CSV table of C-alpha atoms in Angstrom, one decimal:
chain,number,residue,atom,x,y,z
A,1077,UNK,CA,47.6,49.8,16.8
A,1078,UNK,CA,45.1,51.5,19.2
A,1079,UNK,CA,42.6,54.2,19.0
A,1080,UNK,CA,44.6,56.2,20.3
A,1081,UNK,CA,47.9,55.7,18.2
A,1082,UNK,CA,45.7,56.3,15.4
A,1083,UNK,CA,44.3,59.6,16.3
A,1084,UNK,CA,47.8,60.6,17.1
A,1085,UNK,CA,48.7,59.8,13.9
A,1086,UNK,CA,46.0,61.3,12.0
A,1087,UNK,CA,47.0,64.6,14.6
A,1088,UNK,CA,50.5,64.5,13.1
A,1089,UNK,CA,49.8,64.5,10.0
A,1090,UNK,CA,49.6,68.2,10.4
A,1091,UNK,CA,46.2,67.9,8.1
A,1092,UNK,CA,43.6,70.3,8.9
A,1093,UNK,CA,41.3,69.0,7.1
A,1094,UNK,CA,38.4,68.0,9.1
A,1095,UNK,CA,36.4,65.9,6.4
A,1096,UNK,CA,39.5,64.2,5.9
A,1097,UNK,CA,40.3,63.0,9.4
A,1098,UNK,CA,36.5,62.2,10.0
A,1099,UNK,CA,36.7,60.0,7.2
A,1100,UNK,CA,40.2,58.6,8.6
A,1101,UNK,CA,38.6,58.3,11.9
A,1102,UNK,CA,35.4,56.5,10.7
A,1103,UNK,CA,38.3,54.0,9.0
A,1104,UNK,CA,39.3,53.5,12.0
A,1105,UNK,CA,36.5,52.6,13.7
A,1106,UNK,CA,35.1,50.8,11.1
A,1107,UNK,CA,38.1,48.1,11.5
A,1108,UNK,CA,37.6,48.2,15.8
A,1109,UNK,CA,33.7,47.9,15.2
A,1110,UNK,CA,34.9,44.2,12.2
A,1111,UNK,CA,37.0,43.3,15.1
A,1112,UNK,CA,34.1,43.7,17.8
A,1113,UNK,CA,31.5,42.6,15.8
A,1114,UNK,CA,33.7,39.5,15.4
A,1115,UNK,CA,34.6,39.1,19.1
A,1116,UNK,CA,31.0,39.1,19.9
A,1117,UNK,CA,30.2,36.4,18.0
A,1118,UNK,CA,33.1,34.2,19.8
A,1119,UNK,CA,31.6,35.6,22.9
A,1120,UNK,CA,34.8,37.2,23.4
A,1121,UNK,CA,32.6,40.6,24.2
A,1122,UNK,CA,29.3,39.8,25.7
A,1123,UNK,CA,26.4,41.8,25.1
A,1124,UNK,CA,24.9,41.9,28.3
A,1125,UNK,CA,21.8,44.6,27.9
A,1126,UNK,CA,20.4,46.3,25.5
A,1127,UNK,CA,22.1,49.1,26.3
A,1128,UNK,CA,25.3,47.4,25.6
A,1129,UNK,CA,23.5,46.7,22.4
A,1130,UNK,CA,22.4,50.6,21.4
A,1131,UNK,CA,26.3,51.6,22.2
A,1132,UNK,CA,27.4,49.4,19.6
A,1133,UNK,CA,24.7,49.7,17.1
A,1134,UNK,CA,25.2,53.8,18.0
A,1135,UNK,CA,28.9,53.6,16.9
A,1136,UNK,CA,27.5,51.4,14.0
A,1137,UNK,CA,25.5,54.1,12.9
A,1138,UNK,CA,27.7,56.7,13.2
A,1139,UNK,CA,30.6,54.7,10.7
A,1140,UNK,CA,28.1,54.6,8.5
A,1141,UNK,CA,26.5,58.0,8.1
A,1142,UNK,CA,23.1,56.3,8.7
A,1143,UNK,CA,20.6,59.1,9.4
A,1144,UNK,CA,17.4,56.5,9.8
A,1145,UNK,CA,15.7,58.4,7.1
A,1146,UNK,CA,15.2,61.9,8.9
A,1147,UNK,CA,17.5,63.1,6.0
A,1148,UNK,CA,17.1,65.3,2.8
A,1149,UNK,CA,15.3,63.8,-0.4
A,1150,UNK,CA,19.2,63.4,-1.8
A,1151,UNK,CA,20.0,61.7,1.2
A,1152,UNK,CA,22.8,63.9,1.8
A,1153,UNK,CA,22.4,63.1,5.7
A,1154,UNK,CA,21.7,67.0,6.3
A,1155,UNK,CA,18.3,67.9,7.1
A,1156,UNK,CA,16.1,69.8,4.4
A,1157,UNK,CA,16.4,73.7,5.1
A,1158,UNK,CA,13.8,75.5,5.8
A,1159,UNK,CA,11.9,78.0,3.6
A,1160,UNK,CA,12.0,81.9,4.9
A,1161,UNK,CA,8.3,81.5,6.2
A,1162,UNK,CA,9.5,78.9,7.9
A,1163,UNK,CA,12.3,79.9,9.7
A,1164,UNK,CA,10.3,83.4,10.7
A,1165,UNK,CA,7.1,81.2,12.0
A,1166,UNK,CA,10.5,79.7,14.3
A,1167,UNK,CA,12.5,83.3,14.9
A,1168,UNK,CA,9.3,85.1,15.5
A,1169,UNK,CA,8.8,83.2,19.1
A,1170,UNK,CA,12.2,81.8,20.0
A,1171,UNK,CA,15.4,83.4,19.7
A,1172,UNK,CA,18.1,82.1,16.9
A,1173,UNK,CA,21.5,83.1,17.5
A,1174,UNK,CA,24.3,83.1,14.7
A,1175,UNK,CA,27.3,82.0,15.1
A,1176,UNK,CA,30.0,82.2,12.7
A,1177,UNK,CA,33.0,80.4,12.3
A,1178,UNK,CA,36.0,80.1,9.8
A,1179,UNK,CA,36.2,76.8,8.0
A,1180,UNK,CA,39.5,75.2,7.2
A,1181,UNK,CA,39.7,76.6,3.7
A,1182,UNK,CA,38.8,80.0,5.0
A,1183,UNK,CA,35.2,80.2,4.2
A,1184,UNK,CA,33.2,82.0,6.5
A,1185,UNK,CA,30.2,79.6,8.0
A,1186,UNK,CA,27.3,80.9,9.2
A,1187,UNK,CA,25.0,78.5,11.5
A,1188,UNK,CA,22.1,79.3,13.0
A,1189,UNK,CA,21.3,77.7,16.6
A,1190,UNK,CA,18.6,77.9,19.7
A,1191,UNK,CA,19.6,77.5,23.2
A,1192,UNK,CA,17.2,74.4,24.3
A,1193,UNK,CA,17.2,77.1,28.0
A,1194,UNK,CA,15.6,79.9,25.5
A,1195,UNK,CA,13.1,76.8,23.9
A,1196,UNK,CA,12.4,75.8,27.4
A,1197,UNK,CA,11.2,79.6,28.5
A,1198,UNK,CA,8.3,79.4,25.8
A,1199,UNK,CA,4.3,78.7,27.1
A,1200,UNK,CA,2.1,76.5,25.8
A,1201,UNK,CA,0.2,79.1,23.5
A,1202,UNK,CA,3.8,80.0,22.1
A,1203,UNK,CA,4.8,76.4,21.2
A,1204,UNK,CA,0.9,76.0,19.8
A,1205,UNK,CA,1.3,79.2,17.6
A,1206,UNK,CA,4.9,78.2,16.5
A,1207,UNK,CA,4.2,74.9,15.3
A,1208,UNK,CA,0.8,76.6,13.5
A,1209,UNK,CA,2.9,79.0,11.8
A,1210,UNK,CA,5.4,77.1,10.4
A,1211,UNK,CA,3.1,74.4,9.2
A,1212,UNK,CA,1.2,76.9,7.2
A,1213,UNK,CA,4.3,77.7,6.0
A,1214,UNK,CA,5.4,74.6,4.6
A,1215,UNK,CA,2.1,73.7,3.0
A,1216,UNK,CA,1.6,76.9,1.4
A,1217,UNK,CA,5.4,75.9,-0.2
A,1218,UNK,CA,3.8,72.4,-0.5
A,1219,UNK,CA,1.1,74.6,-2.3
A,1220,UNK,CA,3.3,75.8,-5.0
A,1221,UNK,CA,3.2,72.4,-6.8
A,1222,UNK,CA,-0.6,72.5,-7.5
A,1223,UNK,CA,-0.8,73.5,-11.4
B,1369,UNK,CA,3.3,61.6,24.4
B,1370,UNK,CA,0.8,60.8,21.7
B,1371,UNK,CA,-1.7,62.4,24.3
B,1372,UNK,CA,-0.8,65.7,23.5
B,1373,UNK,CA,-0.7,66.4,19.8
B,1374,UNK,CA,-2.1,70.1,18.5
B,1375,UNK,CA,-5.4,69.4,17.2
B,1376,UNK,CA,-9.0,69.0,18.9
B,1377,UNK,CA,-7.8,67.0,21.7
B,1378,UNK,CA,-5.7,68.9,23.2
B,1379,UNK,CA,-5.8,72.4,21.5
B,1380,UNK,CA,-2.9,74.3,19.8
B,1381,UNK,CA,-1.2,74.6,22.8
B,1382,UNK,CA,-0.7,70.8,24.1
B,1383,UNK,CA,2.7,71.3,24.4
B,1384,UNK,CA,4.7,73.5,26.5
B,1385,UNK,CA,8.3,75.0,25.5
B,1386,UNK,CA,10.0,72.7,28.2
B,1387,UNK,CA,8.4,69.5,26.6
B,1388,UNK,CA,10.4,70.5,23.6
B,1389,UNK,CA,13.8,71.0,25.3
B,1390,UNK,CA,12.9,67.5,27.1
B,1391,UNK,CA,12.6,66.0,23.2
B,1392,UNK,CA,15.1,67.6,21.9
B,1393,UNK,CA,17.9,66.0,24.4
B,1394,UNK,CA,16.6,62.8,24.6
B,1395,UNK,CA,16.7,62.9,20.4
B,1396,UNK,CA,19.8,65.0,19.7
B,1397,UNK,CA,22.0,64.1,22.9
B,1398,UNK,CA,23.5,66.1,25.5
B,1399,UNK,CA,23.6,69.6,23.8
B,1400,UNK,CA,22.7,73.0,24.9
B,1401,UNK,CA,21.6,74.2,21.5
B,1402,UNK,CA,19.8,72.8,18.5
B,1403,UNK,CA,19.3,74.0,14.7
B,1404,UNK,CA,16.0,75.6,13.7
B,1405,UNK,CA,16.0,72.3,11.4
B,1406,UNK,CA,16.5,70.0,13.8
B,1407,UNK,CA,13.3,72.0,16.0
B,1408,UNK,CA,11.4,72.0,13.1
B,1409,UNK,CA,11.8,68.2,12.1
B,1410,UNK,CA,10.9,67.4,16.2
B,1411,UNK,CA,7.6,69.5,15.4
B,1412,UNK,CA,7.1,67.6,12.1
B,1413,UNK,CA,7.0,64.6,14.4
B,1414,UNK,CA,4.8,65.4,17.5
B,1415,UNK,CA,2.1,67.2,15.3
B,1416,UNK,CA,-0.2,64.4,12.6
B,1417,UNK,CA,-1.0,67.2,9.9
B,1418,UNK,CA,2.8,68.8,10.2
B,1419,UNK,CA,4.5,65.1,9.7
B,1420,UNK,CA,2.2,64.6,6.5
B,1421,UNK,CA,2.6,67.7,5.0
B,1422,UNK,CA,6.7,67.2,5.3
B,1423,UNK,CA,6.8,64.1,4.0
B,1424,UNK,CA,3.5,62.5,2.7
B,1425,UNK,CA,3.4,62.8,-1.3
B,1426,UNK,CA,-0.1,62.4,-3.6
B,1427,UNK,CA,-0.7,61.9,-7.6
B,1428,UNK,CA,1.7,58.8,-7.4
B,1429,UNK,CA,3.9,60.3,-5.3
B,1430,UNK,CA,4.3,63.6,-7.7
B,1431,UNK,CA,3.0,65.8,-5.5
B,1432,UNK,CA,3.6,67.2,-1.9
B,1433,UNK,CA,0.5,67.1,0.7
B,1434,UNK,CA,-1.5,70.5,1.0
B,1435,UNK,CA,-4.5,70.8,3.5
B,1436,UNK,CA,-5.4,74.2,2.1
B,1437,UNK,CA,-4.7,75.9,-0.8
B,1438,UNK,CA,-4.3,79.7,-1.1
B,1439,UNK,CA,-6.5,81.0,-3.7
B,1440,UNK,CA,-7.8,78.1,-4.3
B,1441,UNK,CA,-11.0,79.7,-5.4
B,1442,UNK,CA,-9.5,81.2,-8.7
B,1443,UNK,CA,-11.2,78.8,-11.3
B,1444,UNK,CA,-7.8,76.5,-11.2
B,1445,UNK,CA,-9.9,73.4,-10.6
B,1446,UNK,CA,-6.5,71.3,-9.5
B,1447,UNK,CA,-6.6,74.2,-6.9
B,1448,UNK,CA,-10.1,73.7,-5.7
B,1449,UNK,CA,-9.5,70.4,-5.6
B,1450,UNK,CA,-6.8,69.9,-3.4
B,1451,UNK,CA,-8.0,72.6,-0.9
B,1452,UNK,CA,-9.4,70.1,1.8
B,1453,UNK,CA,-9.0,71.9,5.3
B,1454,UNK,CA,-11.2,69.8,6.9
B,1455,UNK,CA,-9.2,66.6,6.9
B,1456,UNK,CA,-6.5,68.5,9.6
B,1457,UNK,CA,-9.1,68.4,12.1
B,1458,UNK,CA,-9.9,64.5,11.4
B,1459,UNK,CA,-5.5,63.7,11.6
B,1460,UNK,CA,-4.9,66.0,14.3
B,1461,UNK,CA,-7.4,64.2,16.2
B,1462,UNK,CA,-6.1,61.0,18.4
B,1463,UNK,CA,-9.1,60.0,20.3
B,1464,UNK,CA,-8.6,56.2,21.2
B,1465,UNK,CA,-12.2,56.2,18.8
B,1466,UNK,CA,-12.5,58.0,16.2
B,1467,UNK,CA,-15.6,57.9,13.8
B,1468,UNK,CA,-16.1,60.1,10.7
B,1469,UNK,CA,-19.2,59.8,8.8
B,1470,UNK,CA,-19.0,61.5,5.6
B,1471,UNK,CA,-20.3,61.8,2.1
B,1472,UNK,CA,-18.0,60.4,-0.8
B,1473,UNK,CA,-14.5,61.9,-2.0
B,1474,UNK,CA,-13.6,63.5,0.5
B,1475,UNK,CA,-10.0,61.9,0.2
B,1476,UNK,CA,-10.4,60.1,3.8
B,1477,UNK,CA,-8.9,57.0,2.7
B,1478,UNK,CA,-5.7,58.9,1.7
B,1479,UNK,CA,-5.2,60.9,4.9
B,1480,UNK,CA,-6.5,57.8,6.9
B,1481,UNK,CA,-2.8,55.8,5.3
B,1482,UNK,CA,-1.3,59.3,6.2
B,1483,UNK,CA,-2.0,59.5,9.8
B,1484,UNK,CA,-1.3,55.6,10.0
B,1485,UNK,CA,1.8,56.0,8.2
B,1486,UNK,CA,2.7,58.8,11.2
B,1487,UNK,CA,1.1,56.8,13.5
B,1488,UNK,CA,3.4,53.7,13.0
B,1489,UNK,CA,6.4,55.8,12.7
B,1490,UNK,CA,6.5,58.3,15.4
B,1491,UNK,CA,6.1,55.0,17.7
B,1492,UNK,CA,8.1,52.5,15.7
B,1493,UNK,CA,10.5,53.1,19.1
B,1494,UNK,CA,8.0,51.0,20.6
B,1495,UNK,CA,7.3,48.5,17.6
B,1496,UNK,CA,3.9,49.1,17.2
B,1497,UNK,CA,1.1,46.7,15.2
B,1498,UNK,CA,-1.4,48.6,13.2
B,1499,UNK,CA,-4.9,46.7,10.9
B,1500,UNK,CA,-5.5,48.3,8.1
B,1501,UNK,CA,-9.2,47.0,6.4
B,1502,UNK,CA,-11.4,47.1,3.5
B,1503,UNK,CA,-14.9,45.6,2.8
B,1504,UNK,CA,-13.4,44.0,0.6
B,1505,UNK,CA,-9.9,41.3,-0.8
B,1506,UNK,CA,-10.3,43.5,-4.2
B,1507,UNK,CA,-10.5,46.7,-2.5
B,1508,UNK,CA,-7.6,46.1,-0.3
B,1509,UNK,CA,-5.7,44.7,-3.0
B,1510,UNK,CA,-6.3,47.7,-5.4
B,1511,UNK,CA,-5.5,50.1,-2.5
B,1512,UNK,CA,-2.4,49.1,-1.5
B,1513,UNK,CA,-1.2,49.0,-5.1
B,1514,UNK,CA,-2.7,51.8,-6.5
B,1515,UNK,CA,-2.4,54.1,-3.4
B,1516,UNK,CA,-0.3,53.3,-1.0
B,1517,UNK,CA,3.2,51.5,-2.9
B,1518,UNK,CA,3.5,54.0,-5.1
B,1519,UNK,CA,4.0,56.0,-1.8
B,1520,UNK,CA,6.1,53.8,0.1
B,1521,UNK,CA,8.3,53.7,-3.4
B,1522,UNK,CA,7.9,57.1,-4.8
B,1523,UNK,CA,9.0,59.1,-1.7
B,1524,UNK,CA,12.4,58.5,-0.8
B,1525,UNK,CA,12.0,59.4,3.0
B,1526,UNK,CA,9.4,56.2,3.2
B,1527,UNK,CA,11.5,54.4,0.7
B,1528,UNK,CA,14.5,54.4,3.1
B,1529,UNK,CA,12.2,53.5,6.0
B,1530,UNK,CA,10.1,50.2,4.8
B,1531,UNK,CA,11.6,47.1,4.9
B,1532,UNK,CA,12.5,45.5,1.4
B,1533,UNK,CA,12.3,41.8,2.8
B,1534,UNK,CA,8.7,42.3,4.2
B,1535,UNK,CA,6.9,44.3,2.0
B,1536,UNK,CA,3.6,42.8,0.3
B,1537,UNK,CA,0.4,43.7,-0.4
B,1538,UNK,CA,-0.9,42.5,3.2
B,1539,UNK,CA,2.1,42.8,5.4
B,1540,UNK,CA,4.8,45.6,5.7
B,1541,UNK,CA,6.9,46.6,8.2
B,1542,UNK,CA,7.9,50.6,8.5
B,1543,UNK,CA,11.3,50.6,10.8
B,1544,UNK,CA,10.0,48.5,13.9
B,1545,UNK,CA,6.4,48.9,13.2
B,1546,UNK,CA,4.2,46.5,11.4
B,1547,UNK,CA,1.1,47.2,9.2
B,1548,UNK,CA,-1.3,44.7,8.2
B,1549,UNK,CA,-4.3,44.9,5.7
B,1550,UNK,CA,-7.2,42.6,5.4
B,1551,UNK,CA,-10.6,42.9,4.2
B,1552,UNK,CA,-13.3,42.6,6.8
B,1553,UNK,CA,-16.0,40.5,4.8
B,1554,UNK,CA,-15.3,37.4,7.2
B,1555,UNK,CA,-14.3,37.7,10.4
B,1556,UNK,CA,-12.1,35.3,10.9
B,1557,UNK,CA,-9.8,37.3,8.3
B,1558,UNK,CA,-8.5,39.4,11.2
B,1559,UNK,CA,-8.8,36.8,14.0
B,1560,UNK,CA,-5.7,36.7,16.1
B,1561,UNK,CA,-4.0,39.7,14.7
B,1562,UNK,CA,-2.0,41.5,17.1
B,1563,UNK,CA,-3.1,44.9,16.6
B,1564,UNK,CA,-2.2,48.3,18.8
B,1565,UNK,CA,-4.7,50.4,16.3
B,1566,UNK,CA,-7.7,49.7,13.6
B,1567,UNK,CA,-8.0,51.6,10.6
B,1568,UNK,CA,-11.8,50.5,9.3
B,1569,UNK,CA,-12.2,51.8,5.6
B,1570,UNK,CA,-15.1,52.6,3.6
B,1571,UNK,CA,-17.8,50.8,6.2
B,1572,UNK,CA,-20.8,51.7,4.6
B,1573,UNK,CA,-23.0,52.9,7.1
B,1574,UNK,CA,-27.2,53.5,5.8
B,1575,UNK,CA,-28.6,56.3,7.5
């Protein structure tokens, strides 16, 4: 069955679950990346450069959630969030939009986001001062450990 | 872009608000738009002193990294004691040489594996060599058990990031990057390591 018979499938299932068809998805891939992996080694697929390489290695990844350790201490794969003085040493020089958005259950999801055009538009002193002020932050937080 | 790191070199403002669009595409992908998280762990990586505060741990790992303390002059001596602004200057700084004459306990040695530990991993794209010495086999060997291991295995970020199947007390590798330690009694101890940058520990110096 190809990729794209499977996503059709996993489309008419009527699910709208999303974790559920990443997961199916990832399945998926998971048996085309076996079957690669094994067609490589016949020299069925040649690797030719590295970046043939980083494509597969990329999808790899991907199937496997592997976050290269940039991660949360639970290893959750979602990065740590930030503390308030954090996030105001950010807001206070770039602009942070919300957008929100309706999960599948009907939760309301708020994510916060910067426009790399707004990120661009900051000087040097801004970037200097922002980075300043949010590492302050996060040792002061750091700080709160010391007994 | 190791030239232009906040710090003495090149001042607070080494890096301009494009630079950082630049990085974040070539990290995150085609995307208009990041997450203050994801800006904030770029930061953590271009800046020395911001990487070791986010992830460097001390007391066994116990306890996260501070380079100041507020209020630290309350008569809480575990306060006073880990107030140590002036080692940001010394991490922040990435002349090619870099020589810090000091008096003792200072807690050099500990920010000196910290900045190598950023060091090796903000360049592991480029699978990077770094010598680590001590006057000393015993010193060496004490340090890397007593100091830095209980690091590398206490802190899950670094624990995820060291390889299992090279990781003794003189050799490790840290995702493409290698470390080495040796002790610099005899000089043929380092000869014909392939090193991209020195660390020299606790070379007594008379004045």
């Amino acid at each position: 069955m190809s990729v794209k018979d499977e996503v059709q499938k996993i489309k008419g299932s009527g699910s709208a679950n999303v974790e559920s068809i990443a997961h199916e998805f990832n399945g998926v891939a998971g048996d085309l990346l076996a079957q690669a992996v094994a067609d490589i080694k016949s020299g069925k697929i040649q690797i030719r450069d590295t970046t043939d390489l980083e494509k597969v290695y990329r999808i790899y990844k991907d199937v496997n959630n592997i976050t290269d350790g940039m991660s949360d201490e639970a290893g959750t794969g979602a990065l740590p969030e930030l503390n308030a003085g954090q996030e105001h040493a950010i807001e206070q020089r770039v602009k942070v939009n919300t957008e929100t958005t309706t999960s599948s259950n009907g939760d309301v999801v708020q994510k916060k986001t910067i426009k790399l055009s707004d990120l661009a538009d900051l000087s040097k002193e801004d970037v200097g001062k922002m980075i300043n002020d949010k590492e302050k932050a996060a040792n002061n937080e750091n700080a709160k450990d010391i007994v | 872009m190791s030239n232009k790191v906040a710090g003495v070199i090149g001042g607070l403002d080494s890096y301009s608000g494009e630079d950082l669009a630049k990085i974040a595409r070539e990290t995150y992908g085609a995307t208009d738009s990041i997450t203050p998280e994801q800006l904030a762990l770029l930061m953590d990586y271009l800046v020395p002193s911001s990487y070791i505060i986010r992830n460097h741990r001390i007391k066994n790992g116990k306890q996260r990294f501070t380079f100041s303390v507020p209020n630290y002059g309350d008569n809480i001596p575990s306060k006073a004691f880990s107030h140590r602004p002036w080692q940001k200057q010394v991490v922040n700084d990435i002349s090619n040489d870099l020589v810090v004459i000091k008096s003792r306990q200072l807690g050099l040695s500990e920010i000196n594996v910290a900045f190598m530990l950023w060091w090796v991993d903000s360049h592991s794209y480029a699978g990077v060599n770094a010598l680590y010495t001590f006057p000393t086999y015993r010193q060496m060997q004490d340090f890397v058990k007593m100091r830095l291991n209980p690091i590398l295995e206490g802190v899950p970020y670094f624990k995820s990031i060291v390889d299992p199947n090279m990781n003794s007390i003189d050799s490790k590798k840290i995702r493409n990057s290698f470390l080495t330690f040796r002790t610099s009694s005899k000089p043929g101890s380092v000869e014909g390591i392939n090193a991209d940058a020195v660390f020299l520990d606790r070379q007594t110096c008379p004045l």
